[in-house]
Amino acid sequence: MNKNDLINTKSTLCPCGSKQLYSKCCKPYHLSHAVAERPEHLMRSRYSAFVLRQFHYLITTHHADYLHGLTEQQLAQGDVQWLGLQVLSSKQESDHGEVTFKAWFIEDKHIDAIYECSSFIKQDGCWFYTHGQQMQTPLPSRNDACICSSGKKFKLCCAKLMR
């Protein structure tokens, strides 16, 4: 299945890890039929946009003052396979929010994660990503639960992709 086929599939679980159908979860955000009500919803929908290569959505939900020239073309470079999202914490105070997460991916048979505390602001009723503080995280141990939430051990699942 092509990644973009998920957009039209009504029975596919959302890549954001919510365990909801994509059509009921992040798809309405991606199609501009709804706006994220909380910073965590925006962060999850942005992760799904990375998975589904919805780069226009990523640009439109990135606060203009923090884009620093980022374009859809730049986001489209590379061949990253997203493996899973782990939301570690989420908080919101008035029109500001933070979400700490790990977004696991593989590129060139190397597994890594974007481990970030992302900042969000709300303007005119819409949440926008502003910036994030990057952190380092080790790979899971062989017997840890897999990063893709398959329920398998890491060694029996995504670790095999590194070979």
PDB file of N, CA and C in Angstrom, residues 12-22 25-26 40-41 43-45 47-49 51 83-87 102 147-150:
ATOM      1  N   THR A  12      -8.481   2.425   7.768  1.00  0.00           N
ATOM      2  CA  THR A  12      -7.094   2.451   8.220  1.00  0.00           C
ATOM      3  C   THR A  12      -6.973   3.215   9.540  1.00  0.00           C
ATOM      4  N   LEU A  13      -6.231   2.631  10.470  1.00  0.00           N
ATOM      5  CA  LEU A  13      -5.975   3.344  11.723  1.00  0.00           C
ATOM      6  C   LEU A  13      -5.087   4.549  11.458  1.00  0.00           C
ATOM      7  N   CYS A  14      -5.289   5.584  12.244  1.00  0.00           N
ATOM      8  CA  CYS A  14      -4.528   6.814  12.074  1.00  0.00           C
ATOM      9  C   CYS A  14      -3.060   6.585  12.455  1.00  0.00           C
ATOM     10  N   PRO A  15      -2.134   7.129  11.680  1.00  0.00           N
ATOM     11  CA  PRO A  15      -0.714   6.968  12.000  1.00  0.00           C
ATOM     12  C   PRO A  15      -0.303   7.618  13.323  1.00  0.00           C
ATOM     13  N   CYS A  16      -1.121   8.517  13.865  1.00  0.00           N
ATOM     14  CA  CYS A  16      -0.740   9.248  15.081  1.00  0.00           C
ATOM     15  C   CYS A  16      -0.757   8.384  16.331  1.00  0.00           C
ATOM     16  N   GLY A  17      -1.257   7.153  16.218  1.00  0.00           N
ATOM     17  CA  GLY A  17      -1.252   6.239  17.359  1.00  0.00           C
ATOM     18  C   GLY A  17      -2.458   6.368  18.265  1.00  0.00           C
ATOM     19  N   SER A  18      -3.469   7.107  17.851  1.00  0.00           N
ATOM     20  CA  SER A  18      -4.663   7.301  18.679  1.00  0.00           C
ATOM     21  C   SER A  18      -5.548   6.058  18.761  1.00  0.00           C
ATOM     22  N   LYS A  19      -5.304   5.085  17.893  1.00  0.00           N
ATOM     23  CA  LYS A  19      -6.117   3.868  17.764  1.00  0.00           C
ATOM     24  C   LYS A  19      -7.503   4.179  17.199  1.00  0.00           C
ATOM     25  N   GLN A  20      -7.656   5.349  16.598  1.00  0.00           N
ATOM     26  CA  GLN A  20      -8.885   5.725  15.905  1.00  0.00           C
ATOM     27  C   GLN A  20      -8.662   5.581  14.402  1.00  0.00           C
ATOM     28  N   LEU A  21      -9.750   5.519  13.649  1.00  0.00           N
ATOM     29  CA  LEU A  21      -9.635   5.509  12.203  1.00  0.00           C
ATOM     30  C   LEU A  21      -9.096   6.853  11.731  1.00  0.00           C
ATOM     31  N   TYR A  22      -8.232   6.797  10.722  1.00  0.00           N
ATOM     32  CA  TYR A  22      -7.679   8.032  10.151  1.00  0.00           C
ATOM     33  C   TYR A  22      -8.787   8.982   9.722  1.00  0.00           C
ATOM     34  N   CYS A  25      -9.938  10.803  12.741  1.00  0.00           N
ATOM     35  CA  CYS A  25      -8.912  11.382  13.606  1.00  0.00           C
ATOM     36  C   CYS A  25      -8.216  12.560  12.920  1.00  0.00           C
ATOM     37  N   CYS A  26      -7.142  12.325  12.215  1.00  0.00           N
ATOM     38  CA  CYS A  26      -6.338  13.404  11.639  1.00  0.00           C
ATOM     39  C   CYS A  26      -6.779  13.865  10.253  1.00  0.00           C
ATOM     40  N   GLU A  40      -1.776  18.903  21.728  1.00  0.00           N
ATOM     41  CA  GLU A  40      -1.488  17.493  21.441  1.00  0.00           C
ATOM     42  C   GLU A  40      -2.178  17.035  20.158  1.00  0.00           C
ATOM     43  N   HIS A  41      -3.391  17.498  19.915  1.00  0.00           N
ATOM     44  CA  HIS A  41      -4.087  17.134  18.669  1.00  0.00           C
ATOM     45  C   HIS A  41      -3.313  17.656  17.461  1.00  0.00           C
ATOM     46  N   MET A  43      -0.070  18.344  17.331  1.00  0.00           N
ATOM     47  CA  MET A  43       1.186  17.599  17.206  1.00  0.00           C
ATOM     48  C   MET A  43       0.926  16.228  16.578  1.00  0.00           C
ATOM     49  N   ARG A  44      -0.112  15.527  17.010  1.00  0.00           N
ATOM     50  CA  ARG A  44      -0.423  14.223  16.443  1.00  0.00           C
ATOM     51  C   ARG A  44      -0.780  14.344  14.958  1.00  0.00           C
ATOM     52  N   SER A  45      -1.545  15.373  14.602  1.00  0.00           N
ATOM     53  CA  SER A  45      -1.918  15.547  13.195  1.00  0.00           C
ATOM     54  C   SER A  45      -0.704  15.925  12.356  1.00  0.00           C
ATOM     55  N   TYR A  47       2.395  14.842  13.018  1.00  0.00           N
ATOM     56  CA  TYR A  47       3.107  13.576  12.836  1.00  0.00           C
ATOM     57  C   TYR A  47       2.466  12.784  11.693  1.00  0.00           C
ATOM     58  N   SER A  48       1.141  12.668  11.707  1.00  0.00           N
ATOM     59  CA  SER A  48       0.444  11.957  10.629  1.00  0.00           C
ATOM     60  C   SER A  48       0.727  12.595   9.279  1.00  0.00           C
ATOM     61  N   ALA A  49       0.839  13.914   9.254  1.00  0.00           N
ATOM     62  CA  ALA A  49       1.148  14.604   7.997  1.00  0.00           C
ATOM     63  C   ALA A  49       2.548  14.236   7.506  1.00  0.00           C
ATOM     64  N   VAL A  51       4.019  11.316   8.100  1.00  0.00           N
ATOM     65  CA  VAL A  51       3.877   9.934   7.632  1.00  0.00           C
ATOM     66  C   VAL A  51       3.247   9.897   6.244  1.00  0.00           C
ATOM     67  N   LEU A  83       7.995   5.044  12.015  1.00  0.00           N
ATOM     68  CA  LEU A  83       7.697   3.780  12.680  1.00  0.00           C
ATOM     69  C   LEU A  83       6.665   3.894  13.794  1.00  0.00           C
ATOM     70  N   GLY A  84       6.634   5.029  14.467  1.00  0.00           N
ATOM     71  CA  GLY A  84       5.683   5.156  15.568  1.00  0.00           C
ATOM     72  C   GLY A  84       5.878   6.436  16.341  1.00  0.00           C
ATOM     73  N   LEU A  85       4.835   6.806  17.061  1.00  0.00           N
ATOM     74  CA  LEU A  85       4.822   8.023  17.864  1.00  0.00           C
ATOM     75  C   LEU A  85       4.527   7.669  19.309  1.00  0.00           C
ATOM     76  N   GLN A  86       5.303   8.231  20.203  1.00  0.00           N
ATOM     77  CA  GLN A  86       5.068   8.086  21.639  1.00  0.00           C
ATOM     78  C   GLN A  86       4.923   9.486  22.221  1.00  0.00           C
ATOM     79  N   VAL A  87       3.725   9.809  22.721  1.00  0.00           N
ATOM     80  CA  VAL A  87       3.511  11.091  23.394  1.00  0.00           C
ATOM     81  C   VAL A  87       3.825  10.874  24.866  1.00  0.00           C
ATOM     82  N   LYS A 102       8.337  11.292  21.243  1.00  0.00           N
ATOM     83  CA  LYS A 102       9.365  10.611  20.454  1.00  0.00           C
ATOM     84  C   LYS A 102       8.695  10.127  19.175  1.00  0.00           C
ATOM     85  N   ILE A 147       8.839   0.038  19.283  1.00  0.00           N
ATOM     86  CA  ILE A 147       8.515   1.453  19.144  1.00  0.00           C
ATOM     87  C   ILE A 147       7.311   1.710  18.250  1.00  0.00           C
ATOM     88  N   CYS A 148       6.907   0.726  17.472  1.00  0.00           N
ATOM     89  CA  CYS A 148       5.780   0.891  16.541  1.00  0.00           C
ATOM     90  C   CYS A 148       4.448   0.488  17.174  1.00  0.00           C
ATOM     91  N   SER A 149       4.480   0.080  18.435  1.00  0.00           N
ATOM     92  CA  SER A 149       3.270  -0.323  19.174  1.00  0.00           C
ATOM     93  C   SER A 149       2.627  -1.598  18.631  1.00  0.00           C
ATOM     94  N   SER A 150       3.429  -2.459  18.038  1.00  0.00           N
ATOM     95  CA  SER A 150       2.914  -3.718  17.489  1.00  0.00           C
ATOM     96  C   SER A 150       2.557  -4.724  18.576  1.00  0.00           C
TER      97      SER A 150
END
